[in-house]
Coordinates of C-alpha atoms and ligand atoms in Angstrom, one line a residue:
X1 CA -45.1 -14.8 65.1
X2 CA -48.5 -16.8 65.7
X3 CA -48.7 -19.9 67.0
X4 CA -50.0 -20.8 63.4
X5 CA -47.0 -19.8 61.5
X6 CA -43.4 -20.8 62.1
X7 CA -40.2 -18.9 60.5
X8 CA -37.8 -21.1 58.9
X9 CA -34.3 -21.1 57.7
X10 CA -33.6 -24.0 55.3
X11 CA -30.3 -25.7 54.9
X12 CA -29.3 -23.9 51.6
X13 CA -29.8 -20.7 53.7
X14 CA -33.4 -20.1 52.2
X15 CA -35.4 -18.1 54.3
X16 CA -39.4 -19.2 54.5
X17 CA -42.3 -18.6 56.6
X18 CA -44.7 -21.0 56.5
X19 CA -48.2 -21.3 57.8
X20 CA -48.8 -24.3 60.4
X21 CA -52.1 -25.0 60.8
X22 CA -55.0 -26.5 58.5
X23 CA -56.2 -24.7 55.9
X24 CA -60.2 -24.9 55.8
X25 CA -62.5 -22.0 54.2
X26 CA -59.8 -20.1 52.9
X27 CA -58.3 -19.6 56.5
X28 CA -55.7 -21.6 58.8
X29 CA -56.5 -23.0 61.5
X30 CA -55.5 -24.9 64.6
X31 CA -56.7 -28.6 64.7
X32 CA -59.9 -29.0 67.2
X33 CA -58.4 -32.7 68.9
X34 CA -54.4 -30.6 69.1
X35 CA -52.7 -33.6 67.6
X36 CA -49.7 -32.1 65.4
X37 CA -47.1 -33.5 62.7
X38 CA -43.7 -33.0 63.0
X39 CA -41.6 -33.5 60.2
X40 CA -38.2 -34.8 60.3
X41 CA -35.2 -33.8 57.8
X42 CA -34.4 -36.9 56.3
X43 CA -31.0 -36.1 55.6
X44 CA -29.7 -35.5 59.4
X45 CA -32.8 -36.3 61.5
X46 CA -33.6 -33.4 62.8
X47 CA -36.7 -31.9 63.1
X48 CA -38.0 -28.7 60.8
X49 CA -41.0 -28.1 62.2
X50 CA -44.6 -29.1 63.7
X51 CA -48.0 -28.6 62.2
X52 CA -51.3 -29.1 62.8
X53 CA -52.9 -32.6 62.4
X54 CA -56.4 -32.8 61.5
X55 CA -59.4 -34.7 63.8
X56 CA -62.4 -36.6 62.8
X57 CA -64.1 -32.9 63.6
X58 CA -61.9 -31.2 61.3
X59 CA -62.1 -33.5 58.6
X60 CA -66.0 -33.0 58.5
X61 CA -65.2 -29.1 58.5
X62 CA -63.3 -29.1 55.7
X63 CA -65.8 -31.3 53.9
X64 CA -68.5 -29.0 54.7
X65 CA -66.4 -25.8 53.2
X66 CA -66.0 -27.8 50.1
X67 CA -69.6 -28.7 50.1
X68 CA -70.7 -25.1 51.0
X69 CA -68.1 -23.8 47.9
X70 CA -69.5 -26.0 46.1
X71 CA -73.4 -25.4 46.1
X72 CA -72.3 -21.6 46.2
X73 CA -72.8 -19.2 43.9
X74 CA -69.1 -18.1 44.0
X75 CA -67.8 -21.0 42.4
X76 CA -70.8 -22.4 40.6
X77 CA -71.6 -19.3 38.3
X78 CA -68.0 -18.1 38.0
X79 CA -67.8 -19.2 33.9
X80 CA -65.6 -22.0 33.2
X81 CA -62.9 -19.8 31.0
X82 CA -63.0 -17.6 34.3
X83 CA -62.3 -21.4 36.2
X84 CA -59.6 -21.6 33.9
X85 CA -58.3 -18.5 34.4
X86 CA -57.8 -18.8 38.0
X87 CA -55.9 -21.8 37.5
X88 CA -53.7 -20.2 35.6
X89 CA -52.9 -17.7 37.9
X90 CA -52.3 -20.6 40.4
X91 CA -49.7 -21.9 37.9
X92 CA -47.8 -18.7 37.6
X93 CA -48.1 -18.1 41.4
X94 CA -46.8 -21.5 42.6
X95 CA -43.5 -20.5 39.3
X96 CA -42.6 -17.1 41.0
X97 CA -42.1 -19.2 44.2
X98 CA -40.8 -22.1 42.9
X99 CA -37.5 -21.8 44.5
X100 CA -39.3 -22.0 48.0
X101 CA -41.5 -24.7 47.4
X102 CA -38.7 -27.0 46.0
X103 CA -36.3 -26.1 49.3
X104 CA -39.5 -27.3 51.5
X105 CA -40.0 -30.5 49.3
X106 CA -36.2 -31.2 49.5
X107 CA -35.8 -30.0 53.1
X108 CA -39.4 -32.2 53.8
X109 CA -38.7 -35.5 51.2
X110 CA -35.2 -35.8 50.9
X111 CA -35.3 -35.6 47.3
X112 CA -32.0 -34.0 45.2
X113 CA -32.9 -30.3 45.0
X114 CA -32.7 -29.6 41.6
X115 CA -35.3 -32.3 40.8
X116 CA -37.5 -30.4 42.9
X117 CA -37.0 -27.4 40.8
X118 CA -36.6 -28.8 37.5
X119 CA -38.5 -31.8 37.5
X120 CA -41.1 -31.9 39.8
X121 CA -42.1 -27.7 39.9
X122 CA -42.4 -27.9 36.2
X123 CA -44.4 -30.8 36.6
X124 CA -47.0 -28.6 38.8
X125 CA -47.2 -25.7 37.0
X126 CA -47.4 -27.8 33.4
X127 CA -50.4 -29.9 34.8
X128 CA -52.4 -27.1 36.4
X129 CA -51.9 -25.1 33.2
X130 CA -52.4 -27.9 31.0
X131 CA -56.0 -28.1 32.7
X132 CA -57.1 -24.4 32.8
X133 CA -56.5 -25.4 29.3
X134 CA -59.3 -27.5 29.3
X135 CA -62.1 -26.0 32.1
X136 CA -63.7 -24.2 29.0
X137 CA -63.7 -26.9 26.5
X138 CA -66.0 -29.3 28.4
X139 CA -69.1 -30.4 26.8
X140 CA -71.4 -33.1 26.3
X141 CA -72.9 -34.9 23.2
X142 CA -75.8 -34.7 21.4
X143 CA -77.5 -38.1 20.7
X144 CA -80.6 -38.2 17.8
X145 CA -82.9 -41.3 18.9
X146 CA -86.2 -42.0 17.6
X147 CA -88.7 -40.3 16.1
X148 CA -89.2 -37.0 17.2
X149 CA -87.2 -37.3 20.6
X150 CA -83.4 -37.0 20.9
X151 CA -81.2 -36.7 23.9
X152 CA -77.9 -34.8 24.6
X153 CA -75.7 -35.3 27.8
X154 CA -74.1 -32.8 30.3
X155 CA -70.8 -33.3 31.9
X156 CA -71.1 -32.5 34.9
X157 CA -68.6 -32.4 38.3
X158 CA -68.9 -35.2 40.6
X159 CA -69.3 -32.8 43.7
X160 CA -66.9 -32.9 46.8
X161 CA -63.7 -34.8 46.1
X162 CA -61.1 -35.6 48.6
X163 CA -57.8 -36.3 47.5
X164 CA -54.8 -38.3 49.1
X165 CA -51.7 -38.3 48.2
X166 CA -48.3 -39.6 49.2
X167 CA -44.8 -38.4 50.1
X168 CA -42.6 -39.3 47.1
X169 CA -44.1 -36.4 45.4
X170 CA -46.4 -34.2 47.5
X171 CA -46.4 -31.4 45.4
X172 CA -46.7 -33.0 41.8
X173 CA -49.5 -35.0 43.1
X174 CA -51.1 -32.5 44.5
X175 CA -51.2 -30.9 41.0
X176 CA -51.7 -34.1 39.3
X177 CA -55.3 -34.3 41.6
X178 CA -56.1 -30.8 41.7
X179 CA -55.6 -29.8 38.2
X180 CA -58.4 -32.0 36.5
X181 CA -60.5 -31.7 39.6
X182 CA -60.7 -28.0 39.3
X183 CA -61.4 -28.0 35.5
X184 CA -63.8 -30.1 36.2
X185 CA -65.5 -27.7 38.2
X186 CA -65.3 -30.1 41.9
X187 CA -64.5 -28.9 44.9
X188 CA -61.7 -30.8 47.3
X189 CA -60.3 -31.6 50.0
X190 CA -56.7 -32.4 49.9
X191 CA -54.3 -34.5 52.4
X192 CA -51.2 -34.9 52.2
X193 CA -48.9 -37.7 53.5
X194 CA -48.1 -37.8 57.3
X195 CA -44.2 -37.8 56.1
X196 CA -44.2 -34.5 54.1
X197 CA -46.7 -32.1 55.3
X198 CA -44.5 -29.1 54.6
X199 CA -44.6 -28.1 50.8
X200 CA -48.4 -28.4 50.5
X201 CA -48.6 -25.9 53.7
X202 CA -46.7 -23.3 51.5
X203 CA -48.6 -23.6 48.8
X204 CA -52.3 -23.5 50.0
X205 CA -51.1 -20.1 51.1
X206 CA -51.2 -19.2 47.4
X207 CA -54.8 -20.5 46.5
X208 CA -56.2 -17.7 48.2
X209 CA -54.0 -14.9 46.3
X210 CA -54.6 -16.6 43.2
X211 CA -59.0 -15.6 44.1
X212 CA -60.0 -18.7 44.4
X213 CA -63.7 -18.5 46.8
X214 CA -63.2 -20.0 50.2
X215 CA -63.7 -23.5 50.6
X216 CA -62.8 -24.5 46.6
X217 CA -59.6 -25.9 47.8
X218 CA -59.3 -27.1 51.6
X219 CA -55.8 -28.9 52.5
X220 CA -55.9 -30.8 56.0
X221 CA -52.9 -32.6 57.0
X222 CA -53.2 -35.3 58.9
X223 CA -52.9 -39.5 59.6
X224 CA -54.1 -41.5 57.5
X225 CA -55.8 -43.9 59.8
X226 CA -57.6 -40.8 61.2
X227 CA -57.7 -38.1 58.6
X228 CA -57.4 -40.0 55.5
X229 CA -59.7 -42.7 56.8
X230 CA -62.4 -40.1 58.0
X231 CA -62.3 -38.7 54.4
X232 CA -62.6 -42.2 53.0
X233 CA -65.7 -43.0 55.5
X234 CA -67.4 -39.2 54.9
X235 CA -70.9 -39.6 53.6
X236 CA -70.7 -36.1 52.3
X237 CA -67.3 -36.7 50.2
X238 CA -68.6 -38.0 46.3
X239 CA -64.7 -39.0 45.2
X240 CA -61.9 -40.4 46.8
X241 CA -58.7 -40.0 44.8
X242 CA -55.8 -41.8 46.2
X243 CA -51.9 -42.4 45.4
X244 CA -50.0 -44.5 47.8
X245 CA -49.9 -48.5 48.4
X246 CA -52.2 -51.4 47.3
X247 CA -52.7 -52.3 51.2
X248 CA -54.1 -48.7 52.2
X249 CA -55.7 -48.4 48.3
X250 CA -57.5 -51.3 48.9
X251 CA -58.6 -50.2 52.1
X252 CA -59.8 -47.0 51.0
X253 CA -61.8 -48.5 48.7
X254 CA -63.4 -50.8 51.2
X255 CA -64.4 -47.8 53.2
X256 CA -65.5 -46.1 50.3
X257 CA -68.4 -48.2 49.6
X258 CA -70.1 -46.6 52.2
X259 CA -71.7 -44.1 49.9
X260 CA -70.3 -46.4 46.7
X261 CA -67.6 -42.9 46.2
X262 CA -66.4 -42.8 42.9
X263 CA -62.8 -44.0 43.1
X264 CA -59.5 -43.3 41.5
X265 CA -56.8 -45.3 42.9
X266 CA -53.2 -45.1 41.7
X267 CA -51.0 -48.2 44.0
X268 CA -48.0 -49.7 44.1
X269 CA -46.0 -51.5 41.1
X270 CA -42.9 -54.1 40.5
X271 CA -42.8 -52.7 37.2
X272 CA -40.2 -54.6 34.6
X273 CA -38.4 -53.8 31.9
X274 CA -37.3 -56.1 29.1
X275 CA -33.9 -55.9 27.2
X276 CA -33.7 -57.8 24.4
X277 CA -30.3 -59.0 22.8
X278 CA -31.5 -56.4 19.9
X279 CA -31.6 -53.2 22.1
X280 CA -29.2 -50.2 21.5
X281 CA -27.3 -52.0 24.5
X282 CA -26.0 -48.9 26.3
X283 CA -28.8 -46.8 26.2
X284 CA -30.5 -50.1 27.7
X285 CA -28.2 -49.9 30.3
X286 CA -28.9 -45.9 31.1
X287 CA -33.0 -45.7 31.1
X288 CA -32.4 -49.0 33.4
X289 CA -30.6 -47.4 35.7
X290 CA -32.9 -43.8 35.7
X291 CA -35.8 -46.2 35.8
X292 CA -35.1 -47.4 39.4
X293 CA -32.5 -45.4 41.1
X294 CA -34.3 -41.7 40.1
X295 CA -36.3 -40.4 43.0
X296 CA -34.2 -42.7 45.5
X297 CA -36.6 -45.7 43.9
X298 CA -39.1 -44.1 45.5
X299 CA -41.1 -44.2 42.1
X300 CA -44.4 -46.0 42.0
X301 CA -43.5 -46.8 38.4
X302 CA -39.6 -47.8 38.8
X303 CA -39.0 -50.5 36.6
X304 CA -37.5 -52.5 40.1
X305 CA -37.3 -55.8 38.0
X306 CA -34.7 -55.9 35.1
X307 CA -35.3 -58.3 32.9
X308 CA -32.2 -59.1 30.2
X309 CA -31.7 -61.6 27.3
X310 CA -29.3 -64.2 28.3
X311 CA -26.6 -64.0 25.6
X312 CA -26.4 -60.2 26.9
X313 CA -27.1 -61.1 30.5
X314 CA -23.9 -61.2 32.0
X315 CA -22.0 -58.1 30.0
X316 CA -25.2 -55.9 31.0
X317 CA -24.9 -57.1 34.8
X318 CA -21.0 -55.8 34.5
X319 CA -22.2 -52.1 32.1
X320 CA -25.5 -51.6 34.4
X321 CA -23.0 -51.9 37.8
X322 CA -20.1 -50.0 36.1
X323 CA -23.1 -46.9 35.4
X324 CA -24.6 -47.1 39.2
X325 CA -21.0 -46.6 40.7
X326 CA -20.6 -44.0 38.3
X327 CA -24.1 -42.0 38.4
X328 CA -25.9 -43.0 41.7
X329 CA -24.0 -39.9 43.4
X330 CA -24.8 -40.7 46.7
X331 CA -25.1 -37.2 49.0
X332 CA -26.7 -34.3 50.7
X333 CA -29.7 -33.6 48.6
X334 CA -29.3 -29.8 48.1
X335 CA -26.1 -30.2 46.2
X336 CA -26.0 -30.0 42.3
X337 CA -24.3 -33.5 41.8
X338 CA -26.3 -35.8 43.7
X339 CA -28.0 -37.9 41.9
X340 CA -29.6 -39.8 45.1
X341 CA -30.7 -38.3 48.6
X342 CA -31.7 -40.2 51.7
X343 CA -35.2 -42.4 51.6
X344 CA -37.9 -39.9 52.8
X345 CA -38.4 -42.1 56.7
X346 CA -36.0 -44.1 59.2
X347 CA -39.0 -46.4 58.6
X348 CA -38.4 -46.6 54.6
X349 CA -34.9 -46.7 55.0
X350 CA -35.3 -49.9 57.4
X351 CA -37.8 -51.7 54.7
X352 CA -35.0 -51.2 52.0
X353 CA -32.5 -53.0 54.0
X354 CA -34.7 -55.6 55.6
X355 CA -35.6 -56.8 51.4
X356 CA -31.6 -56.8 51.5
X357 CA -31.7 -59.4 53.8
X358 CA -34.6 -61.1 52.1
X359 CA -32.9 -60.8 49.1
X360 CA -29.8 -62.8 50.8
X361 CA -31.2 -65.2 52.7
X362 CA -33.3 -66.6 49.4
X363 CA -29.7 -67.1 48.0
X364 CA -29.5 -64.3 45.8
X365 CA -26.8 -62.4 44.8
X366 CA -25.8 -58.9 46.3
X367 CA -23.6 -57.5 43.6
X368 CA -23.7 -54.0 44.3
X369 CA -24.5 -51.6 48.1
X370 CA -27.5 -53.4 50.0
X371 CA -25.8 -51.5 53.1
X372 CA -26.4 -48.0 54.5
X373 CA -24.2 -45.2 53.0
X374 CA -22.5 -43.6 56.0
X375 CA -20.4 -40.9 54.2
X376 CA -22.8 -37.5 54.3
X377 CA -23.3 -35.8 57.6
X378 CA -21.9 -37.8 60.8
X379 CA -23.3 -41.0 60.3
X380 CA -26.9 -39.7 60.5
X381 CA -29.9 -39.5 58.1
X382 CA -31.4 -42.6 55.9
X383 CA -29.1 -42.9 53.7
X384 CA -28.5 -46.2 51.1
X385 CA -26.1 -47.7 48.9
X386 CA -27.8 -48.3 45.3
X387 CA -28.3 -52.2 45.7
X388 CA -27.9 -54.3 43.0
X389 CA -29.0 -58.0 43.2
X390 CA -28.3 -60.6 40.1
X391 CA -29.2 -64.7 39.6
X392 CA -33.3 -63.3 40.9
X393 CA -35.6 -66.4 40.5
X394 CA -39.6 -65.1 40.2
X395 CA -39.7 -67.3 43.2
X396 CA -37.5 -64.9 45.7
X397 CA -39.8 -62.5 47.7
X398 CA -37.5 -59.5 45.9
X399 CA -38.4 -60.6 42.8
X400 CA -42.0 -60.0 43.9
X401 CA -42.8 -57.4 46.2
X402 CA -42.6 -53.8 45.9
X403 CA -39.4 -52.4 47.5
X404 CA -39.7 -48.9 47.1
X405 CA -36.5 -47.8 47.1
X406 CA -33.2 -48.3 44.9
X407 CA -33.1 -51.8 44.7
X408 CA -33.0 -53.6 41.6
X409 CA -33.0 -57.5 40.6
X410 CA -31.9 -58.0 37.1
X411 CA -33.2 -61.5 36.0
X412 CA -32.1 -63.7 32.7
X413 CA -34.8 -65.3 30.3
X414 CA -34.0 -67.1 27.1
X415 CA -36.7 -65.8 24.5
X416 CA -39.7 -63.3 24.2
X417 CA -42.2 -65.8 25.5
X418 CA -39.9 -65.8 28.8
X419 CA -39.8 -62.5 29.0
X420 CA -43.7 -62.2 28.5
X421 CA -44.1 -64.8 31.2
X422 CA -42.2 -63.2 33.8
X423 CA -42.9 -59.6 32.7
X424 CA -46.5 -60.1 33.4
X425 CA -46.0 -63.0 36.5
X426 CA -46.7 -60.2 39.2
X427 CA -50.2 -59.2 41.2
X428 CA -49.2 -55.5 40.1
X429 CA -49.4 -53.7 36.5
X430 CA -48.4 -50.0 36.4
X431 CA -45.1 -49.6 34.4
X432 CA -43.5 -51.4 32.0
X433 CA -40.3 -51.3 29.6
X434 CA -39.2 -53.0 26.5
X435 CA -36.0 -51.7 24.8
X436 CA -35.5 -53.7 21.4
X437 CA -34.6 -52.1 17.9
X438 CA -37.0 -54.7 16.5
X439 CA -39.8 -52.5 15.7
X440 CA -42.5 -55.2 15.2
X441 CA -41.2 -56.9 18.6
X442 CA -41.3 -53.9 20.6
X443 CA -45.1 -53.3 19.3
X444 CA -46.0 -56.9 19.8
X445 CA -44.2 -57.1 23.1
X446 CA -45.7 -54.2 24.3
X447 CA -49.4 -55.0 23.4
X448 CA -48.6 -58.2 25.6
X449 CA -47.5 -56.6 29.0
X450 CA -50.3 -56.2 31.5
X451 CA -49.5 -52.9 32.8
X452 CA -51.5 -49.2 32.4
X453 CA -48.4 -47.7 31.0
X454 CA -45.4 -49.3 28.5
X455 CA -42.2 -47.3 27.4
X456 CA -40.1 -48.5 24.5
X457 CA -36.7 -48.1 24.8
X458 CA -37.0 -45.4 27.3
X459 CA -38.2 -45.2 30.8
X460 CA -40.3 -43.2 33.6
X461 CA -42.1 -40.8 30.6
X462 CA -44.7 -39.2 32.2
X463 CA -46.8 -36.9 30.4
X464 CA -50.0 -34.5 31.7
X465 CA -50.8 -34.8 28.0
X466 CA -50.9 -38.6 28.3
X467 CA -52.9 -40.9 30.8
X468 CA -51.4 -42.4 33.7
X469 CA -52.4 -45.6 35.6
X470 CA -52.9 -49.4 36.2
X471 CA -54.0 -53.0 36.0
X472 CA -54.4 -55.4 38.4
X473 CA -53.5 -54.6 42.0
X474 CA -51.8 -51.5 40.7
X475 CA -54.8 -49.3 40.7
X476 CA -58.2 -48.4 39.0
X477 CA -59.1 -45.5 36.6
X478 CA -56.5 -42.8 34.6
X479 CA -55.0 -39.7 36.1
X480 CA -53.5 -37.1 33.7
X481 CA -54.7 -36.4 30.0
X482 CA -58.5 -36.0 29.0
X483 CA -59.5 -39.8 30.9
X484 CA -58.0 -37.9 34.4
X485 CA -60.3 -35.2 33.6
X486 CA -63.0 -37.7 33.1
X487 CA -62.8 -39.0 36.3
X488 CA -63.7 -35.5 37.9
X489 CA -67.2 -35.4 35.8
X490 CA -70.4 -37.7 35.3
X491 CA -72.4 -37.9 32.4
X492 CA -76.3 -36.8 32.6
X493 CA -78.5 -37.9 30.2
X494 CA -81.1 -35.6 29.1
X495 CA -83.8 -37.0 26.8
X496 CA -86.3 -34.4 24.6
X497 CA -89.1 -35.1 23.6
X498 CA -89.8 -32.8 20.8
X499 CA -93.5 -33.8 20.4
X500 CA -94.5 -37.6 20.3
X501 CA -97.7 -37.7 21.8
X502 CA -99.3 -40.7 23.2
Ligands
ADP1 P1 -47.0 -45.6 52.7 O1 -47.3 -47.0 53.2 O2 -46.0 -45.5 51.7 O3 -46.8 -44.6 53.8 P2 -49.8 -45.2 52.4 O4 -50.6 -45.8 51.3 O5 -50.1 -45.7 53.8 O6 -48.3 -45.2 52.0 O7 -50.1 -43.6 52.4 C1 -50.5 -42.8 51.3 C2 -51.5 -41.8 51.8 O8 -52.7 -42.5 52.3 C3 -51.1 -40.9 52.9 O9 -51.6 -39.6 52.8 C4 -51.7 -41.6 54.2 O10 -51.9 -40.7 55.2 C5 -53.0 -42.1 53.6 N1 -53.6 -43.2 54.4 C6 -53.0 -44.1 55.1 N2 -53.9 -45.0 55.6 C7 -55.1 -44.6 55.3 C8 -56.4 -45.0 55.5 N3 -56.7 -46.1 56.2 N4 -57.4 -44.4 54.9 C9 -57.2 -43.3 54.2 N5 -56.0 -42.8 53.9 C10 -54.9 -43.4 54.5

């Protein structure tokens, strides 16, 4: 075995070999400054492997594969249903080895297995087929003007584009970046969190089967203060797209002023979701309940804040309780019934307790978990009760900043303009919810919510069809659906002039 590849057996016996080192110009490669990654199993703390963890020096060789791709003939006179087609066969690569990839994002993220599979792999090879779909229907406009002079506009790729994404989903963000960026005809840079390097390792092994020229796709794991932040600074680097929190978004795009980068910035969220005393009660209940505890909370759209009617408030506290004991199947992550797997980092797991505390001490009430769940393995791994915490004020530091785990405060309010008033009273807008079987209130409720995104009477829908994104501190610009692949092209005017003469 090279010192660039490691041979793996996964805990639900899965056997995998995966490459180690940095993958730049089509080729892995050890990191120039020898700073490594090792990733940690969640579920029992031990370690699964070490990889390579990019420098300042790799960063700007990855950039200048992507660059070199780029301007080269390769990729740049390949025809865009050809683009296309090589996505494509990206998509049904990454589905013959689906079962692989989802072990390494379990194994890696602590996520329940057959989300992995089911969810989140369908989720990849949806979006990246979704936008080989489009990489041939791209086109500009043609404008008349005056006289005899019109103009038309070409839609072009924004260049180099590096893209950073978090740990909740490496692999569906990854597609969620790459898909539109690679219609679009860019070239990229990819980094992955610091927390789950693993998945993403697997699959650059697969860009190169699918015939994609060196350098199109570069993936350089890394730390974000070094790696990401040398991506972010790069005067060669045209886009920055990002997905993780508002502190290190709006840091990023501090950085990225440098060479004013065109930015796409997905953050964090306190997203609510509003049950009126006219909902279908019991599915209210349900999508609540999917809404936060899914994905261990680790959702940047989890609808953390309940909001409920008060003639309902009290039986829904009592139903919404009664489903979490029942559903939130606490448990080792690669077996069918759990619902909920350990947080992805001892240093996750400690945030999710230390809002318990919070939570306490501002004299609310804990009326469900808020302690560590001790029954998997012996004792070890980051494992949480579901936490439940009722009589919220807007005031209490739960009610306001992002938890990111499962951790929920359901709040009362008397009418609609409450429930407007402390819907929107947060610095974040990603998600919302409103369940009501009032048609023209769930319309007019929803056009008041400041958020990118509202679901009525459901929860967490995400679409690659449909665009996905904020307001306020929650982010800037759409990813998914024709506005994500927007944000991979500019618009160059061209003006004709078919023979005015001065
Ligand atoms: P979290 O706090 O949940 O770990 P972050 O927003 O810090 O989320 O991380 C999301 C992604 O941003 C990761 O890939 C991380 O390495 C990267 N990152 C962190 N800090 C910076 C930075 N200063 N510049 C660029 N990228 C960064």
């Amino acid at each position: 075995m090279s010192d660039l590849k490691v041979n793996l057996t996964a805990p639900n016996g899965r056997k995998i070999t995966l490459p180690t080192g940095l993958y730049i110009n089509g080729e892995f490669v050890k990191a120039t400054g020898g700073q490594t990654i090792t990733s940690i199993n969640p579920t029992d703390e031990s370690e699964i492997a070490t990889v390579q963890a990019a420098s300042v020096e790799d960063v700007d060789k990855a950039v200048a594969a992507a660059r070199a791709a780029f301007n080269g003939s390769e990729w740049r006179d390949l025809t865009n249903t050809d683009r296309g087609g090589l996505m494509y066969k990206l998509a049904d690569l990454i589905e013959a080895e689906k079962e692989t990839l989802a072990t390494l994002e379990t194994w890696d993220n602590g996520k329940p297995y057959q989300v992995s599979l089911n969810e989140d792999l369908a989720e990849v090879t949806g979006t990246l087929r979704y936008y080989a779909g489009w990489a041939d229907k791209i086109h500009g406009s043609t404008i008349p003007t005056t006289g005899a002079k019109f103009a038309y506009t070409l839609k072009q790729p924004i260049g180099v584009c590096a893209q950073i994404i978090p740990w909740n989903y490496p692999l569906a963000m990854a597609a969620w970046k790459l898909g539109p960026a690679l219609a679009a005809g860019c070239c990229v840079v990819l980094k992955p969190a610091e927390q789950t390097p693993l998945s993403i390792l697997y699959f650059a092994q697969l860009i190169e089967k699918a015939g994609f020229p060196k350098g199109v796709i570069n993936v350089v794991n890394g730390y974000g203060k070094e790696a990401g932040h040398a991506l972010a600074s790069h005067l060669d680097v045209d886009k920055i797209a990002f997905t993780g929190s508002t502190v290190t978004g709006k840091q990023i795009m501090r950085t990225a002023a440098v060479n004013m980068k065109n930015i796409t910035l997905e953050t964090g969220g306190k997203s609510p979701l509003l049950v009126f005393d006219d909902a279908d009660f019991e599915q209210a209940a349900k999508w609540a309940h999917i809404g936060i505890m899914s994905n261990q909370g680790q959702i940047c759209t989890a609808t953390s804040r309940v909001l409920v009617q008060e003639s309902i408030y009290d039986k829904f506290v009592e139903e919404f309780k009664k489903i979490v004991a029942s559903t939130s199947i606490v448990g080792d992550p690669f077996k069918d019934d759990t619902f909920q797997g350990p947080q992805v980092t001892k240093a996750q797991y400690e945030r999710v307790l230390g809002f318990v505390e919070s939570g306490k001490s501002e004299g609310a009430t804990l009326a469900h978990g808020g302690v560590p769940y001790t029954k998997v393995g012996e004792g070890k791994g980051y494992f949480i009760e579901p936490t439940v915490f009722t009589d919220v004020k807007s005031s209490m530091t739960i009610f306001r900043e992002e938890v990111f785990g499962p951790f929920v405060v359901l709040v009362s309010f008397k009418d609609e303009a409450e429930a407007i008033k402390l819907a929107n009273d947060t610095t974040y807008g990603l998600g919302s919810a409103v369940f009501s079987q009032n048609i023209e209130r769930a319309h007019r409720v929803a056009s008041k919510i400041e958020a990118g995104m509202v679901w009525i009477n459901s929860s967490q829908d995400s679409d690659f069809r449909v665009p996905f994104g904020g307001v306020k501190n929650s982010g800037i610009g759409r990813e998914l659906g024709e506005a994500g692949l927007h944000s991979y092209l500019q618009e160059k005017a061209v003006h004709v002039n078919m023979g005015t003469k001065l």
